[in-house]
Short mmCIF file of C-alpha atoms and ligand atoms in Angstrom, two decimals:
data_model
loop_
_atom_site.label_atom_id
_atom_site.label_comp_id
_atom_site.label_asym_id
_atom_site.label_seq_id
_atom_site.Cartn_x
_atom_site.Cartn_y
_atom_site.Cartn_z
CA UNK A 1 85.53 133.96 135.00
CA UNK A 2 84.31 132.08 132.61
CA UNK A 3 83.41 128.10 132.57
CA UNK A 4 86.02 125.49 132.12
CA UNK A 5 85.47 123.80 129.64
CA UNK A 6 86.18 119.87 130.03
CA UNK A 7 84.69 116.87 127.77
CA UNK A 8 84.34 113.37 127.54
CA UNK A 9 85.20 111.86 123.82
CA UNK A 10 84.42 108.27 123.04
CA UNK A 11 82.24 106.33 121.63
CA UNK A 12 79.45 105.87 122.64
CA UNK A 13 78.86 108.79 125.39
CA UNK A 14 75.51 109.68 124.64
CA UNK A 15 74.22 107.95 128.02
CA UNK A 16 77.62 109.03 129.94
CA UNK A 17 77.13 109.56 133.69
CA UNK A 18 80.43 111.70 133.57
CA UNK A 19 78.85 115.01 133.41
CA UNK A 20 76.75 114.68 136.25
CA UNK A 21 79.32 113.34 138.44
CA UNK A 22 81.77 116.12 137.46
CA UNK A 23 79.08 118.76 137.72
CA UNK A 24 78.72 117.63 141.41
CA UNK A 25 82.17 117.80 142.07
CA UNK A 26 82.12 121.52 140.76
CA UNK A 27 79.26 122.35 142.58
CA UNK A 28 81.51 121.43 146.31
CA UNK A 29 83.68 124.22 144.94
CA UNK A 30 81.43 126.94 143.50
CA UNK A 31 83.27 126.09 140.44
CA UNK A 32 81.53 126.36 136.92
CA UNK A 33 82.42 124.20 134.76
CA UNK A 34 81.07 123.24 130.76
CA UNK A 35 81.52 119.22 130.59
CA UNK A 36 80.54 118.06 126.86
CA UNK A 37 80.03 115.05 125.73
CA UNK A 38 81.78 114.46 122.48
CA UNK A 39 81.20 111.57 120.20
CA UNK A 40 84.65 110.26 118.38
CA UNK A 41 85.77 107.05 116.44
CA UNK A 42 89.26 106.54 116.06
CA UNK A 43 89.54 108.18 112.86
CA UNK A 44 87.86 111.34 114.30
CA UNK A 45 89.50 111.96 117.30
CA UNK A 46 92.25 113.80 116.65
CA UNK A 47 90.41 116.68 114.57
CA UNK A 48 88.02 116.75 117.38
CA UNK A 49 90.33 116.87 119.90
CA UNK A 50 92.70 119.86 118.21
CA UNK A 51 88.98 121.32 117.76
CA UNK A 52 88.03 120.90 121.60
CA UNK A 53 91.76 122.54 122.34
CA UNK A 54 91.65 125.59 119.85
CA UNK A 55 88.31 126.41 121.38
CA UNK A 56 89.51 126.80 125.19
CA UNK A 57 89.43 123.34 126.32
CA UNK A 58 91.39 122.75 129.49
CA UNK A 59 91.22 118.79 129.83
CA UNK A 60 89.15 115.68 129.04
CA UNK A 61 88.22 112.42 129.89
CA UNK A 62 88.49 109.70 127.57
CA UNK A 63 86.55 106.37 126.90
CA UNK A 64 86.40 103.50 124.46
CA UNK A 65 87.45 103.05 121.65
CA UNK A 66 90.02 105.96 121.88
CA UNK A 67 91.97 105.44 125.32
CA UNK A 68 95.13 103.87 123.37
CA UNK A 69 95.00 106.65 120.95
CA UNK A 70 95.18 109.26 123.57
CA UNK A 71 98.08 108.12 125.36
CA UNK A 72 99.92 107.95 121.73
CA UNK A 73 98.73 111.46 121.17
CA UNK A 74 100.11 113.10 124.49
CA UNK A 75 103.65 114.38 124.65
CA UNK A 76 104.03 113.53 128.59
CA UNK A 77 102.02 110.85 129.40
CA UNK A 78 102.12 109.20 133.17
CA UNK A 79 103.80 106.30 134.38
CA UNK A 80 100.81 104.78 135.02
CA UNK A 81 99.47 105.47 131.45
CA UNK A 82 102.73 104.06 129.77
CA UNK A 83 102.19 101.05 131.74
CA UNK A 84 98.54 100.53 130.74
CA UNK A 85 99.30 102.19 127.36
CA UNK A 86 95.84 103.86 127.61
CA UNK A 87 95.02 107.14 129.01
CA UNK A 88 91.18 108.13 130.06
CA UNK A 89 92.66 111.97 131.23
CA UNK A 90 93.89 114.74 128.94
CA UNK A 91 95.28 117.64 129.93
CA UNK A 92 97.73 120.87 128.71
CA UNK A 93 100.16 122.88 130.10
CA UNK A 94 100.81 126.32 130.21
CA UNK A 95 103.10 125.41 127.10
CA UNK A 96 100.54 124.05 125.65
CA UNK A 97 101.49 120.43 125.74
CA UNK A 98 99.39 117.55 125.98
CA UNK A 99 99.75 114.95 128.94
CA UNK A 100 97.93 111.85 129.79
CA UNK A 101 97.41 109.58 132.88
CA UNK A 102 95.19 106.86 133.74
CA UNK A 103 93.27 107.47 136.75
CA UNK A 104 91.15 103.97 136.14
CA UNK A 105 93.99 101.92 138.30
CA UNK A 106 93.73 104.58 141.51
CA UNK A 107 89.81 105.12 140.98
CA UNK A 108 89.49 100.98 141.77
CA UNK A 109 92.32 101.32 144.31
CA UNK A 110 90.27 104.43 146.05
CA UNK A 111 86.89 102.74 145.74
CA UNK A 112 88.39 99.12 147.44
CA UNK A 113 90.70 100.47 150.00
CA UNK A 114 88.58 104.00 150.97
CA UNK A 115 85.24 102.82 150.41
CA UNK A 116 85.11 99.26 150.70
CA UNK A 117 87.79 98.89 153.19
CA UNK A 118 89.74 96.34 151.67
CA UNK A 119 93.28 96.31 152.59
CA UNK A 120 94.88 95.33 149.10
CA UNK A 121 98.52 94.78 150.85
CA UNK A 122 99.04 91.22 151.35
CA UNK A 123 95.98 90.60 149.87
CA UNK A 124 95.20 87.70 146.66
CA UNK A 125 93.94 89.29 143.63
CA UNK A 126 92.28 87.15 140.98
CA UNK A 127 92.24 89.38 138.02
CA UNK A 128 90.07 88.25 135.06
CA UNK A 129 90.61 89.36 131.52
CA UNK A 130 93.54 90.97 130.04
CA UNK A 131 92.26 93.67 127.54
CA UNK A 132 92.05 97.52 128.03
CA UNK A 133 90.31 97.44 131.48
CA UNK A 134 92.61 94.84 133.12
CA UNK A 135 95.47 96.90 131.64
CA UNK A 136 94.41 99.80 133.08
CA UNK A 137 94.40 98.96 137.02
CA UNK A 138 96.90 96.51 136.85
CA UNK A 139 99.87 99.04 137.61
CA UNK A 140 97.94 100.49 140.50
CA UNK A 141 96.96 97.50 142.06
CA UNK A 142 100.64 95.75 142.17
CA UNK A 143 101.90 99.38 143.69
CA UNK A 144 99.34 98.24 146.59
CA UNK A 145 101.98 95.20 147.72
CA UNK A 146 99.73 92.43 147.17
CA UNK A 147 100.39 89.26 148.26
CA UNK A 148 99.95 87.76 144.44
CA UNK A 149 98.01 88.87 141.39
CA UNK A 150 96.87 86.40 139.08
CA UNK A 151 95.62 87.31 135.78
CA UNK A 152 93.00 84.81 134.30
CA UNK A 153 92.07 84.66 130.47
CA UNK A 154 90.83 83.10 127.74
CA UNK A 155 93.47 83.60 125.62
CA UNK A 156 96.33 82.79 127.37
CA UNK A 157 98.95 84.91 125.66
CA UNK A 158 97.48 88.08 125.94
CA UNK A 159 97.68 87.36 130.02
CA UNK A 160 101.24 86.62 129.68
CA UNK A 161 102.07 89.52 128.05
CA UNK A 162 100.00 91.73 130.09
CA UNK A 163 101.50 89.79 133.25
CA UNK A 164 105.09 89.92 131.38
CA UNK A 165 105.13 93.93 130.89
CA UNK A 166 104.45 94.68 134.58
CA UNK A 167 107.28 92.38 135.70
CA UNK A 168 109.29 95.72 136.82
CA UNK A 169 106.76 96.87 139.25
CA UNK A 170 104.98 93.55 141.09
CA UNK A 171 105.10 89.73 141.19
CA UNK A 172 102.08 88.90 138.50
CA UNK A 173 101.39 85.67 137.03
CA UNK A 174 99.20 84.62 134.18
CA UNK A 175 97.04 81.72 133.73
CA UNK A 176 94.40 80.16 131.07
CA UNK A 177 90.68 80.25 132.47
CA UNK A 178 90.59 76.48 131.78
CA UNK A 179 93.70 76.20 134.64
CA UNK A 180 90.94 77.85 137.31
CA UNK A 181 90.27 74.78 138.29
CA UNK A 182 93.41 74.29 140.53
CA UNK A 183 93.62 77.97 141.24
CA UNK A 184 93.98 77.79 145.46
CA UNK A 185 91.45 80.56 145.81
CA UNK A 186 91.81 84.87 145.76
CA UNK A 187 90.78 87.05 148.61
CA UNK A 188 89.63 89.72 145.53
CA UNK A 189 88.37 88.82 142.34
CA UNK A 190 87.88 91.13 140.05
CA UNK A 191 85.92 90.69 136.52
CA UNK A 192 87.82 93.02 133.90
CA UNK A 193 86.36 91.19 131.30
CA UNK A 194 83.75 92.21 128.78
CA UNK A 195 81.51 89.61 129.22
CA UNK A 196 79.12 91.90 130.89
CA UNK A 197 78.21 93.63 127.60
CA UNK A 198 77.38 90.57 126.07
CA UNK A 199 74.80 89.73 129.14
CA UNK A 200 77.38 86.92 130.54
CA UNK A 201 79.86 86.54 132.90
CA UNK A 202 83.36 85.10 132.99
CA UNK A 203 83.67 81.64 133.36
CA UNK A 204 84.76 81.00 137.33
CA UNK A 205 84.51 77.88 139.44
CA UNK A 206 81.84 78.37 142.34
CA UNK A 207 84.50 77.92 144.55
CA UNK A 208 86.68 80.87 143.45
CA UNK A 209 83.83 82.88 144.04
CA UNK A 210 82.78 81.80 147.30
CA UNK A 211 85.89 81.64 149.14
CA UNK A 212 86.46 85.49 148.04
CA UNK A 213 86.35 88.19 150.42
CA UNK A 214 85.19 90.29 147.77
CA UNK A 215 83.49 89.98 144.31
CA UNK A 216 84.40 93.07 142.23
CA UNK A 217 82.88 93.83 138.84
CA UNK A 218 84.76 96.94 136.95
CA UNK A 219 81.16 97.34 135.25
CA UNK A 220 78.45 98.42 136.43
CA UNK A 221 74.64 98.32 135.82
CA UNK A 222 73.11 95.58 133.56
CA UNK A 223 76.76 95.18 132.51
CA UNK A 224 77.84 93.62 135.91
CA UNK A 225 74.56 91.86 136.71
CA UNK A 226 75.31 88.64 135.16
CA UNK A 227 78.57 88.33 137.87
CA UNK A 228 76.35 89.77 140.87
CA UNK A 229 73.87 87.43 140.32
CA UNK A 230 76.52 84.41 140.32
CA UNK A 231 78.52 85.98 143.16
CA UNK A 232 75.38 86.00 145.38
CA UNK A 233 74.73 82.39 144.77
CA UNK A 234 77.63 82.01 145.72
CA UNK A 235 77.25 83.94 149.04
CA UNK A 236 79.90 86.30 148.24
CA UNK A 237 80.33 89.99 149.04
CA UNK A 238 79.36 91.23 145.56
CA UNK A 239 79.97 95.29 143.98
CA UNK A 240 79.64 96.71 141.02
CA UNK A 241 82.05 99.32 139.52
CA UNK A 242 79.82 102.39 139.93
CA UNK A 243 82.28 103.54 143.17
CA UNK A 244 85.04 103.13 140.52
CA UNK A 245 83.49 105.54 138.30
CA UNK A 246 83.15 108.08 140.61
CA UNK A 247 86.67 107.45 142.15
CA UNK A 248 88.46 108.10 138.85
CA UNK A 249 86.72 111.24 137.89
CA UNK A 250 87.52 112.48 141.16
CA UNK A 251 90.94 111.96 140.15
CA UNK A 252 91.02 113.63 137.05
CA UNK A 253 88.78 116.32 138.19
CA UNK A 254 92.20 117.10 140.98
CA UNK A 255 94.52 116.74 138.12
CA UNK A 256 92.18 119.67 136.29
CA UNK A 257 91.37 121.80 139.32
CA UNK A 258 93.72 121.32 141.69
CA UNK A 259 90.81 120.13 144.26
CA UNK A 260 90.10 117.40 145.73
CA UNK A 261 85.84 116.18 145.66
CA UNK A 262 84.35 114.44 148.15
CA UNK A 263 83.22 111.01 146.42
CA UNK A 264 80.55 109.59 149.00
CA UNK A 265 77.87 112.33 148.58
CA UNK A 266 78.30 111.69 144.62
CA UNK A 267 78.35 108.26 144.79
CA UNK A 268 75.00 108.38 146.98
CA UNK A 269 73.47 110.53 144.30
CA UNK A 270 74.52 108.44 141.20
CA UNK A 271 73.53 105.35 142.90
CA UNK A 272 70.15 106.67 143.71
CA UNK A 273 69.27 107.82 139.71
CA UNK A 274 70.95 104.15 138.67
CA UNK A 275 67.99 102.32 140.46
P1 ATR B 26 88.05 96.10 127.02
O1 ATR B 26 89.08 97.21 126.74
O2 ATR B 26 86.96 95.94 127.91
O3 ATR B 26 89.21 95.22 127.95
P2 ATR B 26 88.81 94.04 125.60
O4 ATR B 26 90.50 94.91 124.97
O5 ATR B 26 88.46 93.65 124.02
O6 ATR B 26 88.30 95.12 126.11
O7 ATR B 26 89.22 92.91 126.14
C1 ATR B 26 87.95 92.40 126.79
C2 ATR B 26 88.77 90.88 127.82
O8 ATR B 26 87.28 90.47 128.01
C3 ATR B 26 89.60 90.01 127.13
O9 ATR B 26 90.41 89.55 128.03
C4 ATR B 26 88.67 88.94 126.96
O10 ATR B 26 89.23 87.78 126.89
P3 ATR B 26 90.04 87.34 125.12
O11 ATR B 26 91.50 88.25 125.26
O12 ATR B 26 90.22 85.80 125.38
O13 ATR B 26 89.55 87.78 124.18
C5 ATR B 26 87.41 89.03 127.91
N1 ATR B 26 86.30 88.17 127.14
C6 ATR B 26 85.50 89.25 126.11
N2 ATR B 26 84.11 88.12 126.56
C7 ATR B 26 84.35 87.19 127.28
C8 ATR B 26 83.54 86.24 128.20
N3 ATR B 26 81.79 85.97 126.97
N4 ATR B 26 84.35 85.54 128.65
C9 ATR B 26 85.28 85.76 129.29
N5 ATR B 26 85.89 86.67 129.14
C10 ATR B 26 85.49 87.19 127.92
#
């Protein structure tokens, strides 16, 4: 049997951990996969995706900056991808029609509940940021029936729009970061801003970190470090998003292969490599 043709599209993708993660999953089942990295700008994406498919591609992951385009390309987006208006996983059915899902949200939930032991039901969640990363996880968080979700963003209008879009699936309110001083506190603080990529952390009062059971960055590595440092100063438990990365990959792998990989050994392997 020939290797299953998989790939990651986006830009930049050269340093992605996804090939190693998916090869480790495939190894658990004795499956042969060929997981490629395809550098694709928004302009190049449709053509490169069509090439991949015509050369035998069966499924792919999508990262920035083409997650929204990928969602728009798919004939059959899932409810999660539709809510997020973005897809990180594509595949084709026997008729050759393209399906899209967004496994970022389920991946985050699996890491928080499965690996870190947090019960999201009844949890008070503070979500920092209202861009693509926040949109990708909000629906899955609301599905766990938290006590409350507050989105705090520098630009209030973006947070309000995101909250409004999610009203049908759960209660969520929006505030500006300047209102965080009056915020009563959360059990879980999630950083979905891109501030870490600028070498900084989002503005957040010390008290909001100190009173949280868990502070979690959707970033990992250097991009999670500024918030990690701040959370440790506040004596809060902190985790970066490496677990989410492995869990979202596992959800994609299961979509493509019908097999559910064990994530803990792969996370351990990837964490070792990241040190
Ligand atoms: P992504 O797809 O990574 O979420 P994005 O859609 O550009 O990227 O959204 C970036 C998010 O991080 C936004 O919520 C942004 O706030 P604004 O909407 O006000 O721009 C937030 N962000 C970026 N840099 C930030 C910083 N230094 N401090 C706080 N929030 C920041």
